[in-house]
Amino acid sequence: MAEQNLESSHKRAMWPALLKGLLRKCPRCAEGKLFNGYLSVEDDCKNCGQEFHHHRADDMHPWITILITGHLIGPVMLYGAINWAIADWIQMIVWPVLTAVLALVILPFAKGFVIALQWALRMHGFASGR
Ligand SMILES: [Zn+2]
């Protein structure tokens, strides 16, 4: 019991775990895959056995995606509206499509980041283990 408490209070390295999560790899071993689809999380790591089924990424990764996408697309769109002579109908097609594509690209990486953050902070069932 004491050994388990000592083990569960041992700090995990935050930044390496976040980098592994961003790369969609297991935050513990960096060898196993974190996802088995676009956003579907593996139940556990096939390499080290770390369980992922209890993660609670919930809405955090969409919020991160919106934050990043908005800060990238918004200024470029405003700059383009002021400085580029692009027809309105073209802008009505280009900006929404570019925003959607960028959001879809960022979303799985943001989810990996959030799950790795939970693992590093021992949140939501990630408390046990090394
Ligand atoms: Zn692993």
PDB file of N, CA and C and ligand atoms in Angstrom, residues 25-33 44-50 52, ligand 1:
ATOM      1  N   LYS A  25       1.437   9.854 -29.823  1.00  0.00           N
ATOM      2  CA  LYS A  25       2.076   8.647 -29.286  1.00  0.00           C
ATOM      3  C   LYS A  25       1.723   8.493 -27.810  1.00  0.00           C
ATOM      4  N   CYS A  26       1.950   7.329 -27.282  1.00  0.00           N
ATOM      5  CA  CYS A  26       1.722   7.076 -25.860  1.00  0.00           C
ATOM      6  C   CYS A  26       2.585   8.036 -25.033  1.00  0.00           C
ATOM      7  N   PRO A  27       1.990   8.775 -24.088  1.00  0.00           N
ATOM      8  CA  PRO A  27       2.785   9.721 -23.296  1.00  0.00           C
ATOM      9  C   PRO A  27       3.759   9.043 -22.341  1.00  0.00           C
ATOM     10  N   ARG A  28       3.577   7.755 -22.109  1.00  0.00           N
ATOM     11  CA  ARG A  28       4.445   7.029 -21.178  1.00  0.00           C
ATOM     12  C   ARG A  28       5.684   6.472 -21.878  1.00  0.00           C
ATOM     13  N   CYS A  29       5.490   5.784 -23.015  1.00  0.00           N
ATOM     14  CA  CYS A  29       6.621   5.102 -23.650  1.00  0.00           C
ATOM     15  C   CYS A  29       7.020   5.714 -24.997  1.00  0.00           C
ATOM     16  N   ALA A  30       6.144   6.493 -25.625  1.00  0.00           N
ATOM     17  CA  ALA A  30       6.389   7.132 -26.923  1.00  0.00           C
ATOM     18  C   ALA A  30       6.512   6.124 -28.066  1.00  0.00           C
ATOM     19  N   GLU A  31       6.249   4.855 -27.806  1.00  0.00           N
ATOM     20  CA  GLU A  31       6.346   3.835 -28.858  1.00  0.00           C
ATOM     21  C   GLU A  31       4.965   3.457 -29.379  1.00  0.00           C
ATOM     22  N   GLY A  32       4.037   3.244 -28.455  1.00  0.00           N
ATOM     23  CA  GLY A  32       2.691   2.833 -28.841  1.00  0.00           C
ATOM     24  C   GLY A  32       1.872   3.993 -29.381  1.00  0.00           C
ATOM     25  N   LYS A  33       0.843   3.638 -30.164  1.00  0.00           N
ATOM     26  CA  LYS A  33      -0.033   4.660 -30.729  1.00  0.00           C
ATOM     27  C   LYS A  33      -1.085   5.053 -29.697  1.00  0.00           C
ATOM     28  N   ASP A  44      -5.722   0.961 -24.626  1.00  0.00           N
ATOM     29  CA  ASP A  44      -4.452   0.922 -23.898  1.00  0.00           C
ATOM     30  C   ASP A  44      -3.304   0.918 -24.903  1.00  0.00           C
ATOM     31  N   CYS A  45      -2.109   1.187 -24.405  1.00  0.00           N
ATOM     32  CA  CYS A  45      -0.920   1.194 -25.250  1.00  0.00           C
ATOM     33  C   CYS A  45      -0.535  -0.248 -25.556  1.00  0.00           C
ATOM     34  N   LYS A  46      -0.344  -0.560 -26.818  1.00  0.00           N
ATOM     35  CA  LYS A  46       0.020  -1.927 -27.209  1.00  0.00           C
ATOM     36  C   LYS A  46       1.469  -2.239 -26.861  1.00  0.00           C
ATOM     37  N   ASN A  47       2.260  -1.221 -26.570  1.00  0.00           N
ATOM     38  CA  ASN A  47       3.670  -1.419 -26.244  1.00  0.00           C
ATOM     39  C   ASN A  47       3.907  -1.565 -24.736  1.00  0.00           C
ATOM     40  N   CYS A  48       3.368  -0.628 -23.931  1.00  0.00           N
ATOM     41  CA  CYS A  48       3.669  -0.640 -22.493  1.00  0.00           C
ATOM     42  C   CYS A  48       2.466  -0.983 -21.614  1.00  0.00           C
ATOM     43  N   GLY A  49       1.275  -1.038 -22.184  1.00  0.00           N
ATOM     44  CA  GLY A  49       0.096  -1.415 -21.410  1.00  0.00           C
ATOM     45  C   GLY A  49      -0.599  -0.268 -20.692  1.00  0.00           C
ATOM     46  N   GLN A  50      -0.108   0.958 -20.839  1.00  0.00           N
ATOM     47  CA  GLN A  50      -0.768   2.111 -20.206  1.00  0.00           C
ATOM     48  C   GLN A  50      -2.205   2.201 -20.702  1.00  0.00           C
ATOM     49  N   PHE A  52      -5.703   3.966 -21.549  1.00  0.00           N
ATOM     50  CA  PHE A  52      -6.160   5.295 -21.973  1.00  0.00           C
ATOM     51  C   PHE A  52      -7.681   5.424 -21.928  1.00  0.00           C
TER      52      PHE A  52
HETATM   53 ZN    ZN B   1       3.046   3.113 -24.087  1.00  0.00          ZN
END
